[in-house]
CSV table of C-alpha atoms in Angstrom, one decimal:
chain,number,residue,atom,x,y,z
K,1,MET,CA,-9.2,-3.8,20.4
K,2,ARG,CA,-11.9,-5.9,18.9
K,3,ASN,CA,-12.4,-3.6,15.8
K,4,ILE,CA,-8.7,-3.3,15.2
K,5,PRO,CA,-7.4,-5.3,12.2
K,6,THR,CA,-5.2,-8.4,12.8
K,7,ILE,CA,-1.7,-7.1,11.9
K,8,THR,CA,-2.2,-3.7,13.4
K,9,LYS,CA,-3.4,-5.3,16.7
K,10,ASN,CA,-0.6,-7.6,16.8
K,11,LEU,CA,2.0,-5.0,16.2
K,12,LEU,CA,0.5,-2.9,19.0
K,13,ILE,CA,0.7,-5.9,21.4
K,14,ILE,CA,4.2,-6.9,20.4
K,15,ASN,CA,5.5,-3.3,20.8
K,16,VAL,CA,3.9,-2.9,24.2
K,17,ILE,CA,5.2,-6.3,25.4
K,18,ALA,CA,8.6,-5.6,24.2
K,19,PHE,CA,8.7,-2.2,26.1
K,20,LEU,CA,7.4,-3.8,29.3
K,21,ALA,CA,10.1,-6.4,29.0
K,22,TYR,CA,12.7,-3.6,28.5
K,23,TYR,CA,11.4,-1.7,31.5
K,24,VAL,CA,11.4,-4.7,33.7
K,25,LEU,CA,14.7,-6.2,32.8
K,26,SER,CA,16.5,-2.8,33.0
K,27,ALA,CA,15.9,-3.0,36.7
K,28,ARG,CA,18.0,-6.1,36.8
K,29,GLY,CA,20.8,-4.7,34.6
K,30,ILE,CA,19.7,-6.2,31.3
K,31,ASN,CA,19.3,-3.6,28.5
K,32,LEU,CA,17.2,-5.0,25.7
K,33,ASN,CA,17.7,-1.9,23.6
K,34,ASP,CA,21.5,-2.6,23.6
K,35,ILE,CA,20.7,-6.2,22.4
K,36,PHE,CA,17.8,-5.6,20.0
K,37,GLY,CA,18.5,-1.9,19.1
K,38,LEU,CA,20.1,-1.1,15.7
K,39,HIS,CA,23.8,-0.5,16.2
K,40,PHE,CA,26.1,1.2,13.7
K,41,PHE,CA,27.1,-1.5,11.1
K,42,LEU,CA,30.8,-1.2,11.9
K,43,ALA,CA,30.4,-1.4,15.6
K,44,GLN,CA,31.2,-4.6,17.4
K,45,ASP,CA,27.8,-5.1,18.8
K,46,PHE,CA,26.0,-4.8,15.3
K,47,GLN,CA,23.9,-7.8,14.3
K,48,ILE,CA,21.9,-8.1,11.0
K,49,TYR,CA,18.7,-9.2,12.9
K,50,GLN,CA,18.8,-5.7,14.6
K,51,LEU,CA,17.4,-4.2,11.3
K,52,VAL,CA,14.1,-5.9,12.2
K,53,THR,CA,14.2,-6.0,16.0
K,54,TYR,CA,15.2,-2.3,16.5
K,55,MET,CA,11.6,-1.2,15.3
K,56,PHE,CA,10.0,-3.0,18.2
K,57,MET,CA,12.0,-1.3,20.9
K,58,HIS,CA,11.5,2.1,22.3
K,59,GLY,CA,13.4,4.5,24.5
K,60,GLY,CA,10.5,5.8,26.7
K,61,TRP,CA,6.8,5.8,27.4
K,62,ASP,CA,6.2,9.0,25.3
K,63,HIS,CA,8.2,7.5,22.4
K,64,LEU,CA,6.0,4.4,22.6
K,65,PHE,CA,2.7,6.1,22.9
K,66,PHE,CA,3.1,8.5,20.1
K,67,ASN,CA,4.3,5.8,17.7
K,68,MET,CA,1.4,3.3,18.8
K,69,PHE,CA,-1.1,6.0,18.6
K,70,ALA,CA,-0.1,6.8,15.1
K,71,LEU,CA,0.0,3.1,14.3
K,72,TRP,CA,-3.6,2.7,15.6
K,73,MET,CA,-4.9,5.9,13.9
K,74,PHE,CA,-3.5,5.3,10.4
K,75,GLY,CA,-2.6,1.7,10.3
K,76,CYS,CA,-6.2,0.5,10.9
K,77,VAL,CA,-7.2,2.4,7.8
K,78,ILE,CA,-4.4,1.3,5.5
K,79,GLU,CA,-4.7,-2.4,6.6
K,80,ARG,CA,-8.4,-2.4,5.8
K,81,VAL,CA,-7.7,-1.0,2.4
K,82,TRP,CA,-4.7,-3.2,1.5
K,83,GLY,CA,-5.4,-6.3,3.5
K,84,PRO,CA,-3.0,-7.9,6.2
K,85,LYS,CA,-0.4,-9.4,3.8
K,86,ARG,CA,0.3,-6.4,1.9
K,87,PHE,CA,0.2,-4.2,5.0
K,88,ILE,CA,2.8,-6.2,6.9
K,89,ILE,CA,5.1,-6.4,3.8
K,90,TYR,CA,4.8,-2.6,3.6
K,91,TYR,CA,5.3,-2.1,7.2
K,92,MET,CA,8.5,-4.2,7.4
K,93,VAL,CA,10.0,-2.7,4.2
K,94,CYS,CA,9.6,0.8,5.6
K,95,GLY,CA,11.0,-0.2,8.9
K,96,ILE,CA,14.1,-2.0,7.4
K,97,GLY,CA,14.5,0.7,4.7
K,98,ALA,CA,14.5,3.3,7.5
K,99,GLY,CA,17.2,1.3,9.4
K,100,LEU,CA,19.4,1.2,6.3
K,101,ILE,CA,19.1,5.0,5.6
K,102,GLN,CA,20.0,5.7,9.3
K,103,GLU,CA,23.1,3.4,8.9
K,104,LEU,CA,24.0,5.4,5.9
K,105,ALA,CA,23.6,8.7,7.5
K,106,GLN,CA,25.7,7.6,10.6
K,107,PHE,CA,28.4,6.4,8.2
K,108,VAL,CA,28.5,9.8,6.3
K,109,GLU,CA,28.4,11.7,9.7
K,110,ILE,CA,31.4,9.8,11.1
K,111,TYR,CA,33.4,10.1,7.9
K,112,THR,CA,32.8,13.7,7.5
K,113,MET,CA,33.7,14.4,11.1
K,114,ASN,CA,36.8,12.4,10.9
K,115,ALA,CA,38.0,12.7,7.2
K,116,ASP,CA,40.8,15.1,8.2
K,117,LYS,CA,42.1,12.9,11.1
K,118,PHE,CA,42.4,9.5,9.5
K,119,PRO,CA,41.5,7.7,6.2
K,120,ILE,CA,38.2,5.9,5.8
K,121,SER,CA,39.8,2.5,6.0
K,122,HIS,CA,40.7,3.3,9.6
K,123,LEU,CA,36.9,2.8,10.4
K,124,PHE,CA,37.5,-0.9,10.0
K,125,HIS,CA,40.4,-1.0,12.5
K,126,LEU,CA,39.3,1.1,15.5
K,127,SER,CA,40.7,1.3,18.9
K,128,ASP,CA,38.7,0.0,22.0
K,129,TYR,CA,37.8,3.7,22.8
K,130,GLU,CA,36.6,4.4,19.3
K,131,ALA,CA,34.8,0.9,19.3
K,132,ASN,CA,32.8,2.0,22.4
K,133,ILE,CA,31.8,5.2,20.9
K,134,LEU,CA,30.3,3.4,17.8
K,135,ASN,CA,28.7,0.8,20.0
K,136,ALA,CA,26.8,3.7,21.7
K,137,MET,CA,25.2,4.7,18.5
K,138,THR,CA,22.0,2.8,18.8
K,139,THR,CA,18.7,3.4,17.0
K,140,VAL,CA,15.3,2.2,18.4
K,141,GLY,CA,11.7,2.8,17.6
K,142,ALA,CA,9.0,2.1,15.0
K,143,SER,CA,9.0,5.7,13.8
K,144,GLY,CA,10.4,4.8,10.4
K,145,ALA,CA,7.6,2.4,9.6
K,146,ILE,CA,5.1,4.8,11.2
K,147,TYR,CA,6.3,7.5,8.9
K,148,GLY,CA,5.8,5.1,6.0
K,149,ILE,CA,2.3,4.4,7.0
K,150,LEU,CA,1.7,8.1,7.3
K,151,LEU,CA,2.9,8.6,3.6
K,152,ALA,CA,0.7,5.8,2.5
K,153,PHE,CA,-2.4,7.5,4.1
K,154,GLY,CA,-1.5,10.6,2.4
K,155,MET,CA,-1.1,9.0,-1.0
K,156,ILE,CA,-4.3,6.9,-0.8
K,157,PHE,CA,-6.4,9.6,0.7
K,158,PRO,CA,-4.8,12.9,-0.4
K,159,GLU,CA,-8.1,14.8,-0.2
K,160,GLU,CA,-9.1,13.3,3.2
K,161,ARG,CA,-9.3,16.1,5.9
K,162,ILE,CA,-7.8,15.3,9.3
K,163,PHE,CA,-7.6,17.3,12.4
K,164,ILE,CA,-4.0,18.1,13.9
K,165,PHE,CA,-3.5,19.5,17.2
K,166,PRO,CA,-3.3,22.5,17.8
K,167,LEU,CA,-4.6,23.6,14.4
K,168,PRO,CA,-8.2,24.7,14.7
K,169,ILE,CA,-9.2,23.6,11.3
K,170,PRO,CA,-8.8,20.2,9.5
K,171,ILE,CA,-6.2,20.0,6.7
K,172,LYS,CA,-5.9,17.6,3.7
K,173,ALA,CA,-3.9,14.6,4.2
K,174,LYS,CA,-1.6,15.4,1.3
K,175,TRP,CA,-0.4,18.8,2.9
K,176,PHE,CA,-0.1,17.1,6.3
K,177,VAL,CA,2.3,14.5,5.0
K,178,MET,CA,4.3,17.2,3.0
K,179,PHE,CA,4.5,19.3,6.2
K,180,TYR,CA,6.1,16.4,8.0
K,181,VAL,CA,8.5,15.7,5.3
K,182,VAL,CA,9.7,19.3,5.4
K,183,ILE,CA,10.0,19.2,9.2
K,184,GLU,CA,12.0,16.0,9.1
K,185,LEU,CA,14.2,17.0,6.3
K,186,LEU,CA,15.0,20.4,8.1
K,187,SER,CA,15.6,18.6,11.3
K,188,ALA,CA,17.8,16.0,9.7
K,189,LEU,CA,20.0,18.8,8.1
K,190,SER,CA,20.1,20.7,11.3
K,191,THR,CA,23.6,20.9,13.1
K,192,THR,CA,21.8,20.4,16.4
K,193,ASN,CA,21.8,16.7,17.4
K,194,SER,CA,18.4,16.1,19.2
K,195,GLY,CA,18.9,12.4,19.5
K,196,VAL,CA,16.1,11.7,17.1
K,197,ALA,CA,16.7,9.6,14.0
K,198,HIS,CA,15.3,12.1,11.5
K,199,PHE,CA,17.0,10.3,8.5
K,200,ALA,CA,15.4,7.1,9.7
K,201,HIS,CA,11.9,8.8,9.4
K,202,LEU,CA,12.7,10.1,5.9
K,203,GLY,CA,14.0,6.6,5.0
K,204,GLY,CA,10.6,5.0,6.0
K,205,MET,CA,9.0,7.4,3.7
K,206,ILE,CA,11.4,7.0,0.9
K,207,PHE,CA,11.1,3.3,0.9
K,208,GLY,CA,7.3,3.5,1.2
K,209,PHE,CA,7.0,5.9,-1.7
K,210,PHE,CA,8.9,3.7,-4.1
K,211,LEU,CA,7.0,0.5,-2.9
K,212,ILE,CA,3.7,2.1,-3.5
K,213,ARG,CA,4.7,3.4,-6.9
K,214,TYR,CA,5.9,-0.1,-7.7
K,215,TRP,CA,2.5,-1.6,-6.7
K,216,ARG,CA,0.6,0.9,-8.7
K,217,ARG,CA,2.6,0.1,-11.8
K,218,HIS,CA,2.1,-3.6,-11.3
K,219,PRO,CA,-1.7,-4.1,-10.5
K,220,GLU,CA,-1.5,-7.8,-11.3
K,221,LEU,CA,0.1,-8.2,-7.8
K,222,ASP,CA,-3.3,-7.6,-6.2
K,223,ALA,CA,-4.2,-11.2,-6.9
K,224,ARG,CA,-1.0,-12.4,-5.1
K,225,TYR,CA,-1.2,-10.1,-2.1
K,226,GLY,CA,-5.0,-9.9,-1.7
K,227,ARG,CA,-6.8,-6.6,-1.0
K,228,GLY,CA,-8.5,-5.3,2.1
K,229,VAL,CA,-12.0,-6.6,2.8
K,230,GLY,CA,-13.4,-3.1,2.5
K,231,ARG,CA,-11.5,-2.4,-0.7
K,232,GLN,CA,-12.4,-5.7,-2.3
K,233,PHE,CA,-16.1,-5.3,-1.4
K,234,PHE,CA,-15.9,-1.8,-2.8
K,235,ASP,CA,-14.3,-2.9,-6.0
K,236,ASN,CA,-16.7,-5.9,-6.5
K,237,MET,CA,-19.9,-3.9,-6.0
K,238,ARG,CA,-18.4,-1.2,-8.5
K,239,ASP,CA,-17.7,-3.8,-11.1
K,240,LYS,CA,-21.1,-5.2,-10.8
K,241,TRP,CA,-22.7,-1.9,-11.1
K,242,GLU,CA,-20.7,-1.0,-14.3
K,243,GLN,CA,-21.6,-4.5,-15.9
K,244,ARG,CA,-25.3,-3.7,-15.1
K,245,SER,CA,-25.0,-0.3,-16.6
K,246,HIS,CA,-23.5,-1.7,-19.8
K,247,ARG,CA,-26.2,-4.3,-20.2
K,248,GLN,CA,-29.0,-1.8,-19.7
K,249,ALA,CA,-28.0,0.5,-22.5
K,250,ALA,CA,-31.7,1.3,-23.0
K,251,PRO,CA,-34.8,1.0,-21.0
K,252,GLN,CA,-36.8,-2.2,-21.3
K,253,GLU,CA,-40.2,-1.8,-23.2
K,254,PRO,CA,-43.1,-2.1,-20.8
K,255,GLU,CA,-45.2,-5.1,-21.1
K,256,GLU,CA,-48.6,-3.3,-21.1
K,257,VAL,CA,-49.3,-1.0,-23.9
K,258,GLU,CA,-51.3,1.3,-21.9
K,259,GLU,CA,-48.3,2.1,-19.5
K,260,ARG,CA,-46.5,5.2,-20.7
K,261,PRO,CA,-42.8,4.4,-21.6
K,262,GLU,CA,-40.0,5.9,-19.6
K,263,THR,CA,-38.2,8.7,-21.4
K,264,ASP,CA,-34.4,8.7,-22.0
K,265,TRP,CA,-34.2,11.7,-19.7
K,266,ASN,CA,-36.0,10.1,-17.0
K,267,TYR,CA,-34.2,6.8,-17.3
K,268,ASN,CA,-30.8,8.6,-17.1
K,269,ALA,CA,-31.8,10.7,-14.3
K,270,ARG,CA,-33.0,7.7,-12.4
K,271,LYS,CA,-30.0,5.7,-13.2
K,272,LYS,CA,-27.7,8.6,-12.1
K,273,ARG,CA,-29.6,9.0,-8.9
K,274,LYS,CA,-29.1,5.3,-7.9
K,275,GLU,CA,-25.4,5.4,-9.0
K,276,ASP,CA,-24.9,8.4,-6.7
K,277,GLU,CA,-26.6,6.5,-3.8
K,278,ILE,CA,-24.4,3.4,-4.4
K,279,ASP,CA,-21.3,5.6,-4.6
K,280,ILE,CA,-22.0,7.2,-1.3
K,281,ILE,CA,-22.4,3.9,0.4
K,282,LEU,CA,-19.4,2.4,-1.1
K,283,ASP,CA,-17.4,5.6,0.0
K,284,LYS,CA,-18.6,5.0,3.3
K,285,ILE,CA,-17.4,1.3,3.3
K,286,ARG,CA,-14.0,2.5,2.0
K,287,LYS,CA,-13.5,5.1,4.8
K,288,SER,CA,-15.1,3.2,7.8
K,289,GLY,CA,-15.8,-0.3,7.0
K,290,TYR,CA,-18.9,-2.4,6.2
K,291,ASP,CA,-19.9,-2.4,9.8
K,292,SER,CA,-20.4,1.4,9.7
K,293,LEU,CA,-23.4,1.0,7.4
K,294,THR,CA,-27.0,1.3,8.7
K,295,ASP,CA,-29.5,-1.6,8.2
K,296,GLU,CA,-31.2,0.4,5.3
K,297,GLU,CA,-27.8,1.0,3.6
K,298,LYS,CA,-26.8,-2.8,4.0
K,299,LYS,CA,-30.2,-3.8,2.6
K,300,ARG,CA,-29.9,-1.4,-0.4
K,301,LEU,CA,-26.5,-3.0,-1.2
K,302,PHE,CA,-27.9,-6.4,-0.8
K,303,ASP,CA,-30.9,-5.7,-3.1
K,304,GLN,CA,-28.5,-4.2,-5.6
K,305,SER,CA,-26.2,-7.2,-5.6
K,306,LYS,CA,-29.3,-9.5,-6.2
K,307,LEU,CA,-30.1,-7.6,-9.5
K,308,ASN,CA,-26.6,-8.6,-10.8
């Protein structure tokens, strides 16, 4: 837990505590999922705060485990790249967006099933029996926000190869994300009701996609949200290296006449070799953080920064 970024760690803790509270209180007849889970917006038990609280509730140990495992696996990387402020904004937007899409999907489903029985206005004046049915339509889980994080990983590191059980070979992140999108879309359109909120999963990805596109079109927001420590270090080092490269358009003349001057070919080859070495180190920081560097790599970066 020590190496987990702050927001990701706190989200893990909150989700686990919420589930333990649900598990303990259920034995005493108090159903927290019924209180904090997301009800259908026309149901009597619906509350606006449920659009936030539902993503911290889970229906079982397996539901909690797989969501938290994905949050730890991908959330740590995304938070280090974006920083805590942007990461929590993205997480909440994806989660709330997933809830809104799920609400819309439930409304369309109910209307489609009952369009020939009563007009749509009847949904606002239901009998007690019908109201109880709507109250039973409850969504819980962080899956919508998790799928948004999964999409972010695929968009930021599209060429990164990851292992997915039971596939024997690694696949690129972009294909991994596309595979999950197709599976969720087919599952959502399936006539079989598995009890899984597939539209919520897609909703988290949809809101995440448009939010990332918005941020990319407005790079000036980086100053407001702040960037991840690893990403900021990576960008600063690259900027310094580029500035130094511009200043050194040609090799300096040797002070001693007897020393043979460096040819342009040798200078460019030496410069390219150093750039490649720095790029490899910076890429390692971007993927695994500054602490993953060896002492020699840290010294090389430190020596390079002193030259600027």
